[in-house]
């Protein structure tokens, strides 16, 4: 585990042991051999990170709530996976978790390694687009995968990751309905709540690794959204008035991702086709797909076992689209 959780704040936090504990400032300063002022400073740092710490006058401080932030200290005790997230790197701020994880991957990090950030200054979407990643409002993380499969099979990966996200969001916000929009979006009420970016490092026959970046809007309010996203984006708070603990969400999601990934790695997309069909945001709609090679229009007809979108053209023929951006017409 590595993180840039401020070391001094972490030591103060460790003194408390757990939620509900009360400690005097004198005791903390004696235990850590620092001044009372230094303790107070770290209490303020912890509060700014989302920890609830009540000041009780001469009796000291009480830890009332742990932060909902996706800190390793919050995520790891909740984690029920075998490998996903067991190596968890936390960044209070970074340019892009995908870039951080690419570096770790190049240095030999194992499958399941995760980088999670409180905020990203240059969060990435596909094709050099950006991902709006303000602090406190979202879950931004990247997951390292090293499947021993042919590179062409990786096309369908974002769909099963999307399925894991959709199912997990519904579990943590009862009443919410989440759909998967080919190739890499999760929609709630027709608006984007999550985007997925899978970057593949491969040779013709061999995948070196895949960095799967996932961004989820959690606590953002409509006012937090920039004008350009106000009509197209949503969050768990906007859509379901849900107050979601991001650490718990990450732990739950990593389990769902691991379970789906292992089945997908061995059996491909086929076992997931019924679940995808039930959540297909495009199925039956007239759509336009922008591809590198140009636009194509038709009626969305589900996905193939390799993850390609089936598009029924005006003349009834089915065109298979491997990549692109789909829009409802
Ligand atoms: C995606 O790209 O949807 C992939 C987004 C992946 C973000 C994660 S966060 C953790 C990891 N680290 C990174 O640097 N990236 C990954 P795309 O399909 O190209 O969609 C990008 C478009 O979505 C933008 O051009 C905006 O229109 C819109 N958008 C940007 N931020 C958004 C947000 N927070 N919520 C909803 N829509 C957003």
Coordinates of C-alpha atoms and ligand atoms in Angstrom, one line a residue:
X1 CA 0.0 0.0 0.0
X2 CA 1.3 3.4 -0.8
X3 CA -0.4 6.8 -0.5
X4 CA 0.2 10.4 0.0
X5 CA -2.0 10.7 3.0
X6 CA -0.1 13.3 5.1
X7 CA 2.0 11.3 7.4
X8 CA 1.6 13.6 10.4
X9 CA -2.2 13.5 10.1
X10 CA -2.1 9.7 9.7
X11 CA -0.2 9.4 13.1
X12 CA -2.8 11.6 14.8
X13 CA -5.6 9.5 13.3
X14 CA -3.9 6.3 14.4
X15 CA -4.0 7.5 18.0
X16 CA -7.8 7.5 18.0
X17 CA -8.0 3.9 17.0
X18 CA -11.6 4.1 15.8
X19 CA -14.8 6.1 15.6
X20 CA -16.2 7.2 18.9
X21 CA -12.8 7.4 20.7
X22 CA -12.1 10.5 22.7
X23 CA -8.5 11.6 23.4
X24 CA -7.1 14.7 25.1
X25 CA -4.8 16.9 23.1
X26 CA -2.2 16.4 25.8
X27 CA -2.3 12.7 25.4
X28 CA -1.9 12.9 21.6
X29 CA 1.0 15.3 21.9
X30 CA 2.7 13.2 24.5
X31 CA 2.3 10.0 22.4
X32 CA 3.6 11.6 19.2
X33 CA 6.2 13.9 20.9
X34 CA 4.8 17.0 19.1
X35 CA 3.3 20.2 20.4
X36 CA -0.4 20.8 21.2
X37 CA -0.4 23.3 18.3
X38 CA 1.0 20.7 16.0
X39 CA -1.8 18.3 17.0
X40 CA -4.4 21.0 16.4
X41 CA -3.0 21.6 13.0
X42 CA -3.3 18.0 12.0
X43 CA -6.9 17.8 13.4
X44 CA -7.7 20.6 11.0
X45 CA -6.0 18.7 8.1
X46 CA -8.1 15.6 9.0
X47 CA -11.3 17.6 9.1
X48 CA -10.5 19.1 5.7
X49 CA -10.2 15.5 4.4
X50 CA -13.7 14.7 5.6
X51 CA -13.0 13.1 9.0
X52 CA -15.5 14.2 11.7
X53 CA -13.6 15.4 14.8
X54 CA -15.4 17.1 17.6
X55 CA -13.6 19.5 19.9
X56 CA -14.6 18.8 23.5
X57 CA -12.8 21.6 25.2
X58 CA -10.4 20.4 27.9
X59 CA -11.4 16.8 27.3
X60 CA -9.8 16.9 23.9
X61 CA -11.2 15.5 20.7
X62 CA -13.7 12.8 19.7
X63 CA -13.5 11.0 16.3
X64 CA -17.2 11.1 15.2
X65 CA -16.9 9.9 11.6
X66 CA -14.4 8.5 9.3
X67 CA -13.9 10.2 5.9
X68 CA -16.0 9.0 3.0
X69 CA -12.9 9.6 0.8
X70 CA -11.4 6.6 -0.9
X71 CA -8.4 6.4 1.4
X72 CA -6.6 3.1 1.8
X73 CA -7.4 3.2 5.5
X74 CA -11.1 3.3 4.6
X75 CA -11.1 1.0 1.6
X76 CA -8.9 -1.9 2.6
X77 CA -10.9 -3.0 5.7
X78 CA -14.0 -3.2 3.5
X79 CA -12.3 -5.0 0.6
X80 CA -13.4 -8.6 -0.1
X81 CA -11.5 -9.2 -3.3
X82 CA -8.6 -11.6 -4.0
X83 CA -6.4 -9.3 -6.0
X84 CA -8.3 -6.2 -7.2
X85 CA -7.4 -3.2 -5.0
X86 CA -5.1 -5.2 -2.7
X87 CA -2.3 -2.9 -4.0
X88 CA -4.0 0.5 -3.6
X89 CA -2.2 3.7 -4.3
X90 CA -4.0 6.9 -3.1
X91 CA -3.3 10.3 -4.5
X92 CA -4.8 13.4 -3.0
X93 CA -4.3 15.1 -6.3
X94 CA -2.8 13.9 -9.6
X95 CA -3.0 14.7 -13.3
X96 CA -4.6 11.4 -14.2
X97 CA -4.8 8.1 -12.4
X98 CA -4.4 6.4 -15.8
X99 CA -1.0 8.0 -16.3
X100 CA 0.1 7.1 -12.8
X101 CA -0.9 3.5 -13.3
X102 CA 0.8 3.3 -16.7
X103 CA 4.0 4.2 -14.9
X104 CA 3.4 1.5 -12.2
X105 CA 2.5 -1.0 -14.9
X106 CA 5.8 -0.3 -16.8
X107 CA 7.6 -0.9 -13.5
X108 CA 6.0 -4.4 -13.2
X109 CA 3.0 -3.8 -11.0
X110 CA 0.8 -6.8 -10.7
X111 CA -2.8 -7.3 -11.9
X112 CA -5.3 -5.7 -9.7
X113 CA -3.2 -2.7 -8.8
X114 CA -5.3 0.4 -8.3
X115 CA -4.6 4.1 -8.3
X116 CA -7.3 6.2 -6.9
X117 CA -7.3 10.0 -6.6
X118 CA -9.3 12.6 -4.7
X119 CA -9.1 14.9 -7.7
X120 CA -7.5 14.9 -11.1
X121 CA -6.1 18.1 -12.8
X122 CA -6.1 16.4 -16.3
X123 CA -8.6 13.5 -16.1
X124 CA -8.8 11.9 -19.5
X125 CA -11.6 10.7 -21.6
X126 CA -11.2 8.9 -25.0
X127 CA -9.6 10.7 -27.9
X128 CA -7.9 13.4 -25.9
X129 CA -11.2 14.5 -24.3
X130 CA -11.2 15.4 -20.6
X131 CA -12.9 14.0 -17.5
X132 CA -14.2 16.6 -15.0
X133 CA -12.8 15.4 -11.7
X134 CA -13.3 17.9 -8.8
X135 CA -12.4 16.9 -5.3
X136 CA -15.0 15.4 -3.1
X137 CA -17.5 14.8 -5.8
X138 CA -16.5 11.7 -7.5
X139 CA -14.6 8.4 -7.6
X140 CA -11.7 8.4 -10.0
X141 CA -9.6 5.3 -10.2
X142 CA -7.6 3.1 -12.6
X143 CA -7.3 -0.7 -12.4
X144 CA -4.4 -2.7 -13.9
X145 CA -5.3 -5.9 -15.8
X146 CA -3.0 -8.4 -17.4
X147 CA -5.2 -11.0 -19.1
X148 CA -3.5 -13.7 -21.1
X149 CA -5.8 -13.3 -24.1
X150 CA -5.5 -12.1 -27.7
X151 CA -5.6 -8.3 -28.0
X152 CA -8.7 -8.4 -30.3
X153 CA -10.7 -9.9 -27.4
X154 CA -10.1 -6.9 -25.3
X155 CA -12.7 -4.8 -27.2
X156 CA -15.5 -6.1 -25.1
X157 CA -13.9 -5.4 -21.8
X158 CA -15.4 -1.9 -21.2
X159 CA -18.9 -3.5 -21.5
X160 CA -18.4 -5.9 -18.6
X161 CA -16.7 -3.3 -16.5
X162 CA -19.7 -1.0 -17.3
X163 CA -22.1 -3.8 -16.2
X164 CA -20.2 -4.2 -12.9
X165 CA -20.5 -0.4 -12.4
X166 CA -24.2 -0.3 -13.3
X167 CA -25.1 -3.1 -10.9
X168 CA -23.0 -1.7 -8.1
X169 CA -24.5 1.8 -8.4
X170 CA -28.0 0.3 -8.2
X171 CA -27.1 -1.7 -5.1
X172 CA -25.7 1.4 -3.3
X173 CA -28.6 3.7 -4.4
X174 CA -31.9 1.7 -4.1
X175 CA -34.4 2.7 -6.7
X176 CA -31.7 3.9 -9.2
X177 CA -31.7 2.4 -12.7
X178 CA -28.4 2.4 -14.5
X179 CA -28.0 1.5 -18.2
X180 CA -24.9 0.7 -20.2
X181 CA -24.4 2.7 -23.3
X182 CA -22.0 1.2 -25.9
X183 CA -19.1 1.4 -25.8
X184 CA -18.1 2.8 -22.5
X185 CA -20.7 4.9 -20.7
X186 CA -23.1 4.3 -17.8
X187 CA -26.3 6.4 -18.0
X188 CA -28.9 7.2 -15.4
X189 CA -32.0 9.0 -16.6
X190 CA -30.3 9.2 -20.0
X191 CA -27.4 11.2 -18.5
X192 CA -23.8 10.1 -18.0
X193 CA -22.9 9.1 -14.5
X194 CA -19.8 7.2 -15.3
X195 CA -17.2 6.9 -18.1
X196 CA -14.7 4.2 -18.7
X197 CA -11.4 4.5 -20.6
X198 CA -9.5 1.3 -21.3
X199 CA -5.9 1.7 -22.7
X200 CA -4.3 -1.4 -24.1
X201 CA -0.5 -2.0 -24.3
X202 CA -0.1 -4.9 -26.7
X203 CA 1.8 -6.5 -29.5
X204 CA -0.1 -8.3 -32.3
X205 CA -0.6 -11.5 -30.3
X206 CA 0.0 -10.5 -26.8
X207 CA -1.5 -8.1 -24.3
X208 CA 1.1 -6.5 -22.0
X209 CA -1.4 -4.9 -19.9
X210 CA -4.7 -2.9 -19.8
X211 CA -5.2 0.2 -17.7
X212 CA -8.9 0.6 -17.1
X213 CA -9.9 4.0 -15.9
X214 CA -13.2 4.6 -14.3
X215 CA -14.8 7.9 -13.3
X216 CA -18.1 8.0 -11.4
X217 CA -20.0 11.1 -10.4
X218 CA -21.0 10.6 -6.8
X219 CA -21.7 13.6 -4.7
X220 CA -21.7 16.3 -7.4
X221 CA -24.7 18.7 -7.3
X222 CA -26.1 20.3 -10.5
X223 CA -24.4 23.5 -9.5
X224 CA -21.0 21.7 -9.3
X225 CA -21.2 20.7 -12.9
X226 CA -19.7 23.0 -15.5
X227 CA -22.3 24.5 -17.9
X228 CA -21.2 22.2 -20.7
X229 CA -22.1 19.1 -18.7
X230 CA -25.3 20.3 -16.9
X231 CA -27.7 18.7 -19.5
X232 CA -25.7 15.6 -20.2
X233 CA -24.2 14.5 -16.8
X234 CA -25.7 13.3 -13.6
X235 CA -24.5 12.0 -10.2
X236 CA -25.7 9.6 -7.5
X237 CA -26.7 12.7 -5.5
X238 CA -28.5 14.3 -8.4
X239 CA -30.3 11.2 -9.6
X240 CA -31.0 9.4 -6.3
X241 CA -30.4 12.0 -3.6
X242 CA -28.0 9.3 -2.3
X243 CA -25.2 10.1 0.1
X244 CA -22.7 7.5 -0.8
X245 CA -19.5 6.7 1.0
X246 CA -16.9 6.6 -1.8
X247 CA -14.6 4.2 0.1
X248 CA -17.4 1.7 0.5
X249 CA -18.4 2.2 -3.1
X250 CA -14.9 1.5 -4.3
X251 CA -14.6 -1.6 -2.2
X252 CA -18.0 -3.0 -3.5
X253 CA -17.2 -2.0 -7.0
X254 CA -13.8 -3.7 -7.0
X255 CA -15.4 -7.0 -5.9
X256 CA -18.0 -6.7 -8.7
X257 CA -15.3 -5.9 -11.2
X258 CA -13.1 -8.8 -10.1
X259 CA -16.0 -11.3 -10.3
X260 CA -17.0 -10.2 -13.8
X261 CA -13.5 -9.9 -15.1
X262 CA -12.5 -13.5 -14.1
X263 CA -15.6 -14.9 -16.0
X264 CA -14.9 -12.6 -19.0
X265 CA -11.3 -13.5 -19.1
X266 CA -12.1 -17.2 -19.4
X267 CA -15.4 -17.2 -21.3
X268 CA -15.6 -13.9 -23.1
X269 CA -18.7 -11.7 -23.4
X270 CA -21.2 -14.5 -24.1
X271 CA -22.3 -15.1 -20.4
X272 CA -23.0 -11.4 -20.1
X273 CA -25.1 -10.8 -23.2
X274 CA -28.5 -11.2 -21.4
X275 CA -27.5 -8.8 -18.7
X276 CA -26.2 -6.3 -21.2
X277 CA -29.3 -6.6 -23.3
X278 CA -31.4 -5.8 -20.2
X279 CA -29.4 -2.6 -19.7
X280 CA -28.7 -1.6 -23.2
X281 CA -29.3 2.2 -23.4
X282 CA -29.3 2.1 -27.2
X283 CA -31.2 -1.0 -28.1
X284 CA -34.0 -0.4 -30.6
X285 CA -33.2 3.3 -31.0
X286 CA -32.2 5.1 -34.2
X287 CA -28.7 6.2 -33.7
X288 CA -25.7 7.7 -35.4
X289 CA -22.2 6.4 -34.7
X290 CA -19.2 8.6 -35.3
X291 CA -16.2 6.4 -36.2
X292 CA -12.7 7.3 -37.3
X293 CA -13.7 6.2 -40.8
X294 CA -16.9 8.3 -40.9
X295 CA -20.5 8.4 -39.7
X296 CA -23.0 5.6 -40.0
X297 CA -26.7 5.6 -39.1
X298 CA -29.1 2.8 -38.2
X299 CA -31.1 1.1 -35.5
X300 CA -29.1 -0.3 -32.6
X301 CA -29.5 -4.0 -32.4
X302 CA -27.5 -5.1 -29.4
X303 CA -23.9 -6.2 -29.2
X304 CA -22.0 -9.2 -30.8
X305 CA -20.0 -11.6 -28.7
X306 CA -16.8 -9.6 -29.5
X307 CA -18.3 -6.4 -28.2
X308 CA -19.1 -4.9 -31.6
X309 CA -22.3 -2.9 -31.9
X310 CA -24.9 -4.4 -34.2
X311 CA -26.4 -1.6 -36.4
X312 CA -29.4 -2.4 -38.6
X313 CA -29.1 -0.2 -41.7
X314 CA -32.0 1.2 -43.6
X315 CA -31.8 -1.6 -46.1
X316 CA -32.0 -4.2 -43.4
X317 CA -28.4 -5.3 -43.5
X318 CA -26.5 -5.5 -40.2
X319 CA -23.3 -3.5 -39.9
X320 CA -20.9 -4.4 -37.1
X321 CA -19.3 -1.3 -35.5
X322 CA -16.1 -2.0 -33.5
X323 CA -15.5 1.5 -32.1
X324 CA -16.9 5.0 -32.1
X325 CA -19.3 7.4 -30.3
X326 CA -23.0 6.6 -30.5
X327 CA -25.7 9.3 -30.3
X328 CA -29.4 8.9 -30.3
X329 CA -31.0 10.6 -33.3
Ligands
LIG1 C1 -14.9 8.7 -21.0 O1 -14.4 9.2 -22.1 O2 -16.1 8.7 -20.6 C2 -13.9 8.0 -20.1 C3 -13.7 8.7 -18.8 C4 -12.7 8.0 -17.9 C5 -12.4 8.9 -16.7 C6 -11.5 8.1 -15.7 S1 -11.4 8.9 -14.2 C7 -10.1 7.9 -13.7 C8 -9.3 7.6 -14.9 N1 -8.2 8.5 -15.0 C9 -8.4 9.3 -16.1 O3 -7.6 10.2 -16.5 N2 -9.5 8.9 -16.8 C10 -10.1 7.8 -16.2 P1 -15.4 9.8 -23.3 O4 -16.3 8.7 -23.7 O5 -14.4 10.3 -24.3 O6 -16.2 10.9 -22.6 C11 -15.6 12.1 -22.3 C12 -16.7 13.2 -22.4 O7 -17.6 13.0 -21.3 C13 -16.2 14.6 -22.3 O8 -15.8 15.1 -23.5 C14 -17.4 15.3 -21.7 O9 -18.3 15.6 -22.7 C15 -18.0 14.3 -20.8 N3 -17.6 14.4 -19.4 C16 -16.4 14.9 -18.9 N4 -16.4 14.8 -17.6 C17 -17.6 14.3 -17.2 C18 -18.2 13.9 -15.9 N5 -17.6 14.1 -14.8 N6 -19.4 13.4 -16.0 C19 -20.1 13.2 -17.1 N7 -19.6 13.5 -18.3 C20 -18.4 14.0 -18.4

